[in-house]
mmCIF file of C-alpha atoms and ligand atoms in Angstrom:
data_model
loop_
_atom_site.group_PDB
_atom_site.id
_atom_site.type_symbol
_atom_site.label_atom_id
_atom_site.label_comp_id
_atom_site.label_asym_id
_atom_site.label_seq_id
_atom_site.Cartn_x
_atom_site.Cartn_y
_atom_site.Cartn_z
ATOM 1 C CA UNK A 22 0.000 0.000 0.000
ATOM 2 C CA UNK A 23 1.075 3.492 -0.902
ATOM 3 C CA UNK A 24 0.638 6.132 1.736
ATOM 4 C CA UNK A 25 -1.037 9.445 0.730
ATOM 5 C CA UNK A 26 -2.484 12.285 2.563
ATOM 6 C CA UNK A 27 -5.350 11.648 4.974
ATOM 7 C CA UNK A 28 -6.892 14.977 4.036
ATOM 8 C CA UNK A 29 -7.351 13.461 0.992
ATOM 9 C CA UNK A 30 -10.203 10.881 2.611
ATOM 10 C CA UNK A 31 -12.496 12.883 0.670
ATOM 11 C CA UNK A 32 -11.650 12.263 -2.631
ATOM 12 C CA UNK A 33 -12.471 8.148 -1.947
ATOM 13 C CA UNK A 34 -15.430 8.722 0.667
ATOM 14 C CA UNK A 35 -17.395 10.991 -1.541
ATOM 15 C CA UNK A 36 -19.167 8.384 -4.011
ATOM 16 C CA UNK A 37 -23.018 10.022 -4.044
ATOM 17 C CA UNK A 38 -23.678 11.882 -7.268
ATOM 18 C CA UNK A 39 -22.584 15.526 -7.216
ATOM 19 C CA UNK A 40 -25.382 17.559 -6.590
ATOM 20 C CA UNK A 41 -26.668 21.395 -6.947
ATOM 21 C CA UNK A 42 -28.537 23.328 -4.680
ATOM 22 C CA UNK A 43 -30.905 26.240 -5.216
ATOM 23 C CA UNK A 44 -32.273 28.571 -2.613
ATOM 24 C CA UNK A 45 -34.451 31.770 -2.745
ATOM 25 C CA UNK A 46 -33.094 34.648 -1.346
ATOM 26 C CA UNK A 47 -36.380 36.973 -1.039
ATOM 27 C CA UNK A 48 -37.718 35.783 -4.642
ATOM 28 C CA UNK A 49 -33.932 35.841 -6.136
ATOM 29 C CA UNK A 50 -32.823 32.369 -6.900
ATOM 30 C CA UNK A 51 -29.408 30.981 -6.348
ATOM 31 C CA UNK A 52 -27.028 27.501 -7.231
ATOM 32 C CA UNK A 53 -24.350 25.974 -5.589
ATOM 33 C CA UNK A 54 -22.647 22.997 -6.233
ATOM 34 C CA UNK A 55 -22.612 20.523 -3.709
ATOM 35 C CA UNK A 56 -20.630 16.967 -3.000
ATOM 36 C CA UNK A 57 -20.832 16.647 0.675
ATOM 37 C CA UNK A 58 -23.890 15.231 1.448
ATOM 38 C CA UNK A 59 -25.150 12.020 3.198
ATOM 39 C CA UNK A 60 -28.301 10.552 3.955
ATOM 40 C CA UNK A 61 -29.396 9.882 7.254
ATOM 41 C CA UNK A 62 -32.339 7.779 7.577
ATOM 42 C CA UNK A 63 -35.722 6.698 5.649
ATOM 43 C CA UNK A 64 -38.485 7.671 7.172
ATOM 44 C CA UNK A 65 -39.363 10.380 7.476
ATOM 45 C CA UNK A 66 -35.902 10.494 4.941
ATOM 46 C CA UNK A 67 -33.479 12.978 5.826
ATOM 47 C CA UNK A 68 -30.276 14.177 4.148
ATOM 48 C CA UNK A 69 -26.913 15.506 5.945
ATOM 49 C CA UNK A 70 -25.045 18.627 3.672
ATOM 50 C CA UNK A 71 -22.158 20.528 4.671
ATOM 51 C CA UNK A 72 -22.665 24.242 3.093
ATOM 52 C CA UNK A 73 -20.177 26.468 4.511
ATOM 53 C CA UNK A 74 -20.293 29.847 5.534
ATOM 54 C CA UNK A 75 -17.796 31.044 1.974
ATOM 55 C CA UNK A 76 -20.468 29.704 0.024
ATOM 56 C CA UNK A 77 -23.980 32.915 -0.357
ATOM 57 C CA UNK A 78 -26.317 29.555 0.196
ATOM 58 C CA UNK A 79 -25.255 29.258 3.516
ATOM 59 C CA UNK A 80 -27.023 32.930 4.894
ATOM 60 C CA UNK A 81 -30.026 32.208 2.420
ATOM 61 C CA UNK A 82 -30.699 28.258 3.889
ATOM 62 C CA UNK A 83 -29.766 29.639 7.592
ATOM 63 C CA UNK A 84 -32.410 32.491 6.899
ATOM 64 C CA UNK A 85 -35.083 30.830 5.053
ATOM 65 C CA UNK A 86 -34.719 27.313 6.348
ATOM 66 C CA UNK A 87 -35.489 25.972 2.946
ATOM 67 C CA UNK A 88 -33.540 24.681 -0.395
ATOM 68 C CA UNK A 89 -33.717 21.584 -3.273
ATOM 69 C CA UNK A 90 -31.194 19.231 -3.994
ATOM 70 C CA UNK A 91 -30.861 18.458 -7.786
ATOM 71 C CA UNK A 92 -29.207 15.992 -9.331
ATOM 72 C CA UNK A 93 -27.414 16.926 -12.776
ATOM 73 C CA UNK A 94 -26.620 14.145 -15.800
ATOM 74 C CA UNK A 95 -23.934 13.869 -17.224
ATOM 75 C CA UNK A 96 -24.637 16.543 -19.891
ATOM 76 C CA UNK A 97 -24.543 19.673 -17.014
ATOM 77 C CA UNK A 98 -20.676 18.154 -16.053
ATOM 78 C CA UNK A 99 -19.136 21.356 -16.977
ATOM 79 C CA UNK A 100 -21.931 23.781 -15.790
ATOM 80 C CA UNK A 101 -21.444 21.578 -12.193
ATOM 81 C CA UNK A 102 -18.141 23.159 -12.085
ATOM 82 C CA UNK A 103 -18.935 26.422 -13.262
ATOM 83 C CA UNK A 104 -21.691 27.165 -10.720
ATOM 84 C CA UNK A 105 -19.297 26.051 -8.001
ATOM 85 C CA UNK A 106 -17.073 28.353 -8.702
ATOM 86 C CA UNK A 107 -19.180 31.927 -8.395
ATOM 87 C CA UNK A 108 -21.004 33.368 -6.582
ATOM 88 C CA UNK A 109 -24.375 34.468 -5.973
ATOM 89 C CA UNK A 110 -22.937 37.144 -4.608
ATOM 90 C CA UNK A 111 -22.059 38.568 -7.803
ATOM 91 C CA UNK A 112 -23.635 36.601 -10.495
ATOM 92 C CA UNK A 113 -27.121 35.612 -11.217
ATOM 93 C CA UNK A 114 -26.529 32.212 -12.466
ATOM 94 C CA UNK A 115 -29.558 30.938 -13.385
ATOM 95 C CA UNK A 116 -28.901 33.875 -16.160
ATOM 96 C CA UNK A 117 -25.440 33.111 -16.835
ATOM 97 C CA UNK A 118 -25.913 29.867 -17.369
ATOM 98 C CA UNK A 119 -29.493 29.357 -18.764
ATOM 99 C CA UNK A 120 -30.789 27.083 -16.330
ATOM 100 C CA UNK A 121 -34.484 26.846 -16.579
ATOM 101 C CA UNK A 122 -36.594 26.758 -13.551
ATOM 102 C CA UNK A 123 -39.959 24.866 -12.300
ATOM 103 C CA UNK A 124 -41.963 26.180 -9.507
ATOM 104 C CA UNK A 125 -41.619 23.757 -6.371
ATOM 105 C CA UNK A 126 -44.354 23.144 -4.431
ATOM 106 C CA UNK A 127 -43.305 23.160 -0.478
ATOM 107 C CA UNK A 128 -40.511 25.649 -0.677
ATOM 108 C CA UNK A 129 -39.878 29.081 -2.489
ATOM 109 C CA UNK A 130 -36.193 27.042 -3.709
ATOM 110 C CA UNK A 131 -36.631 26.248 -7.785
ATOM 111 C CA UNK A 132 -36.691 23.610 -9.062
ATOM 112 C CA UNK A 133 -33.901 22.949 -11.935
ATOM 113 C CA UNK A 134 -35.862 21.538 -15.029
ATOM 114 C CA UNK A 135 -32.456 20.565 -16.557
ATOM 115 C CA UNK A 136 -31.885 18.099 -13.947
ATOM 116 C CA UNK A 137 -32.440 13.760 -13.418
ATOM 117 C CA UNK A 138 -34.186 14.649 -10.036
ATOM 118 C CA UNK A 139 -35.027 17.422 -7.791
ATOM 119 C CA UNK A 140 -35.685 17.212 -3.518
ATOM 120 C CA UNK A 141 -37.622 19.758 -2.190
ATOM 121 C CA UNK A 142 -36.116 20.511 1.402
ATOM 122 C CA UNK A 143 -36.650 22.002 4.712
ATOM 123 C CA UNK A 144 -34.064 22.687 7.155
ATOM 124 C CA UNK A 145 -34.973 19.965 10.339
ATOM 125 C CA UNK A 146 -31.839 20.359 12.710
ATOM 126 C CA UNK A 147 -28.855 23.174 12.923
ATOM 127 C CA UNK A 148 -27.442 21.564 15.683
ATOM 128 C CA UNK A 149 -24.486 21.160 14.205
ATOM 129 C CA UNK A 150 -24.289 24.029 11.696
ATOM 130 C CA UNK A 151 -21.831 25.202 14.297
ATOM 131 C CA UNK A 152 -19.120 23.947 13.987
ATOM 132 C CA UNK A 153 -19.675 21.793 11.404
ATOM 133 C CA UNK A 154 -21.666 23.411 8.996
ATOM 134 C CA UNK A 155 -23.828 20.771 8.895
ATOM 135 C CA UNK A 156 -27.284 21.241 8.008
ATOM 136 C CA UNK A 157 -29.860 18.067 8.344
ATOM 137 C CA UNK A 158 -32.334 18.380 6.132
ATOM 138 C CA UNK A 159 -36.119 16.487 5.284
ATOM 139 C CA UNK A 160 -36.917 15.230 1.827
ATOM 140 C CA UNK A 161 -40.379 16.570 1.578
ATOM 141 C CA UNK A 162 -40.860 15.821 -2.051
ATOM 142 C CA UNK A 163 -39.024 14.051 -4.912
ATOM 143 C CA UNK A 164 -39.445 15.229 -8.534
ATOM 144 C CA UNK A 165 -38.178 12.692 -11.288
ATOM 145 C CA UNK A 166 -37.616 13.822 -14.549
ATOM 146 C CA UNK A 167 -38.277 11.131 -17.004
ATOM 147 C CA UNK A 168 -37.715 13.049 -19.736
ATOM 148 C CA UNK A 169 -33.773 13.565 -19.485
ATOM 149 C CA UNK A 170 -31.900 11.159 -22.168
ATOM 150 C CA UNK A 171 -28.454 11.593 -20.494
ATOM 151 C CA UNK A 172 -28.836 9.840 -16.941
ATOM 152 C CA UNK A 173 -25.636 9.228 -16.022
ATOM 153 C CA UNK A 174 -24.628 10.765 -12.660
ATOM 154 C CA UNK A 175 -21.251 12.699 -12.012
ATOM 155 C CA UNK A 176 -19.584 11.415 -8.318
ATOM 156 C CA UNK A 177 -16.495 14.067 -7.623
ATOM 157 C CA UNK A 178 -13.289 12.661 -6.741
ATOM 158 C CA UNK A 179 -11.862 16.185 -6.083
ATOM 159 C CA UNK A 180 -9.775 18.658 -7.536
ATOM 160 C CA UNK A 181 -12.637 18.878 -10.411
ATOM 161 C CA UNK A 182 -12.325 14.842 -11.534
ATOM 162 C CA UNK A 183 -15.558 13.040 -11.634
ATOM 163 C CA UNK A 184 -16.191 9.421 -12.201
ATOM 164 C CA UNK A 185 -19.301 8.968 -14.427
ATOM 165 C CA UNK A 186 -21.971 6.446 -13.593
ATOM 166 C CA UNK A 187 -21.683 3.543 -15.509
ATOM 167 C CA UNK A 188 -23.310 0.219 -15.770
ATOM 168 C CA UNK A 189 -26.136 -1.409 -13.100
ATOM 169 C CA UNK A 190 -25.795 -4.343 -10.964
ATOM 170 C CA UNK A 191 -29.116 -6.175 -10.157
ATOM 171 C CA UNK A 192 -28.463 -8.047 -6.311
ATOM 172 C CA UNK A 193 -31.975 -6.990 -5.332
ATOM 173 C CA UNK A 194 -32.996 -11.332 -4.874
ATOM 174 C CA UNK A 195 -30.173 -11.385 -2.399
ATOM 175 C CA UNK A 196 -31.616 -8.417 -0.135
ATOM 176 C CA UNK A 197 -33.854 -10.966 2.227
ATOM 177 C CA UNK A 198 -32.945 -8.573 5.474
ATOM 178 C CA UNK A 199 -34.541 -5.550 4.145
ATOM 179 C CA UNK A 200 -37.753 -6.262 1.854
ATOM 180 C CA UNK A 201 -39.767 -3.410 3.975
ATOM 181 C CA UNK A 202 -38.067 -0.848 3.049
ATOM 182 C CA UNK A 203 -39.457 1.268 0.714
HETATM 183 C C1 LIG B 5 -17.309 19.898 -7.414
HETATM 184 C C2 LIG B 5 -17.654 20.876 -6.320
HETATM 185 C C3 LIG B 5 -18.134 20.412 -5.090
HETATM 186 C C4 LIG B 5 -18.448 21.309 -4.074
HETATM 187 N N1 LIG B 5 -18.929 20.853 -2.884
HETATM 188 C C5 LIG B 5 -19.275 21.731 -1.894
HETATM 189 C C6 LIG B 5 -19.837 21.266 -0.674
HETATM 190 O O1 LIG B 5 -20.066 20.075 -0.460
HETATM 191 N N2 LIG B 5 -20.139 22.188 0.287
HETATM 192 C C7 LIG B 5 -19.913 23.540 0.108
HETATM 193 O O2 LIG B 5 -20.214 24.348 1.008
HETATM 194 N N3 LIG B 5 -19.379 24.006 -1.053
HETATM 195 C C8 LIG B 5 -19.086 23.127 -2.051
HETATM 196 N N4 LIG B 5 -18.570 23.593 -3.234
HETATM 197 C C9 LIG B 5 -18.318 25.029 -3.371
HETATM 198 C C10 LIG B 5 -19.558 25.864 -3.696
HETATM 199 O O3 LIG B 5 -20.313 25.297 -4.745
HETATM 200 C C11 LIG B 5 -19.058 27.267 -4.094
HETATM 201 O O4 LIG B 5 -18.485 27.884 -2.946
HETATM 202 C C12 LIG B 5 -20.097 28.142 -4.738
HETATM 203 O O5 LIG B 5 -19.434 29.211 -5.344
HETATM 204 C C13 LIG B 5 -21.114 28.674 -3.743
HETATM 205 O O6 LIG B 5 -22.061 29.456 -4.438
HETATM 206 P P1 LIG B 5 -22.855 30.635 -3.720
HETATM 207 O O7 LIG B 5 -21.820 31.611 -3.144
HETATM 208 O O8 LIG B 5 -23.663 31.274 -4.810
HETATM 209 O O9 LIG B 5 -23.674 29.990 -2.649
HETATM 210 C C14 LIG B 5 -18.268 22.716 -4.270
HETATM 211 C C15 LIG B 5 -17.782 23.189 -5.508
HETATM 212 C C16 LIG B 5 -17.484 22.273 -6.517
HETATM 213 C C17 LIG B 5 -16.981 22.793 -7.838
#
């Protein structure tokens, strides 16, 4: 085994698909890019994210309490990076970057059309938003768009590399233990 730096623990734990996250800031929409995330438990399901203070998300979600996870094919790859790397400080980037929008139906958040899926979001526990920045978060509804040809997910590996979904395995007659779940 070759040793390499533990900070870079990251770039092998971090296998979920890379996801976006819009939030309203009093009727102004905003994107992040986001690849810390986890979830937590089923029912009711909820979903660990780490949005730091650097990114403009983090006063919006802290504020409103509210966002939506997307999740981007393979044909948004390079927009992923882009929106990650301004600010909605500065930049509207639903403009710059000519993402269209559906109306969500529990938050004030948009929905990304351009996206596989879309989880509408409320903020459950801040406990740990300090110091962790760690925001736990209910799935209140999940939007599938069926339409999407590409639906290959991105999963970062850091610095900006992605590995691309690829094939499906099919184990589900060996899952005996868990046939309630949903
Ligand atoms: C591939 C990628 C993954 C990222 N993951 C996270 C993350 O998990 N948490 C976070 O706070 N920022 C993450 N970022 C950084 C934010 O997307 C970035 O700070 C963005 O500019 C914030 O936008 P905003 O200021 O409009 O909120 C990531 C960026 C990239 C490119």
């Amino acid at each position: 085994m070759k040793e390499v730096s533990a900070l870079q623990t990251y770039r092998v734990l971090e296998p979920g698909p890379i996801v976006m996250v819009t939030t309203s800031d009093r009727g102004k929409p905003n994107v992040m890019t986001m690849g810390f995330h986890m979830m937590i438990q089923h029912a009711p399901p909820l979903i660990g994210c780490i949005i730091g203070p650097w990114d403009h998300s983090f006063e919006t979600i802290l504020a409103t309490g509210e966002c939506v996870i997307a999740v981007p094919g393979l044909d948004l790859a390079e927009t992923v990076v882009d929106v990650g790397n301004c600010s909605g400080d500065s930049v509207d980037k639903f403009q710059r970057f000519g993402l269209r929008t559906e109306k969500a139906k529990e938050v004030s958040a948009p929905l990304i059309a351009d996206c596989l899926v879309n989880i509408e979001c409320v903020v459950v526990d801040r406990r740990n938003v300090e110091p962790y920045n760690l925001f736990i978060l209910e799935a209140k509804r999940l939007w599938v768009n069926e339409t999407r040809k590409e639906r290959r997910t991105l999963h970062h590996r850091g610095d900006g590399t992605f590995t691309v979904d690829g094939g499906t395995l099919d184990l589900k007659d060996r899952m005996v233990k868990w046939r309630h779940l949903p």
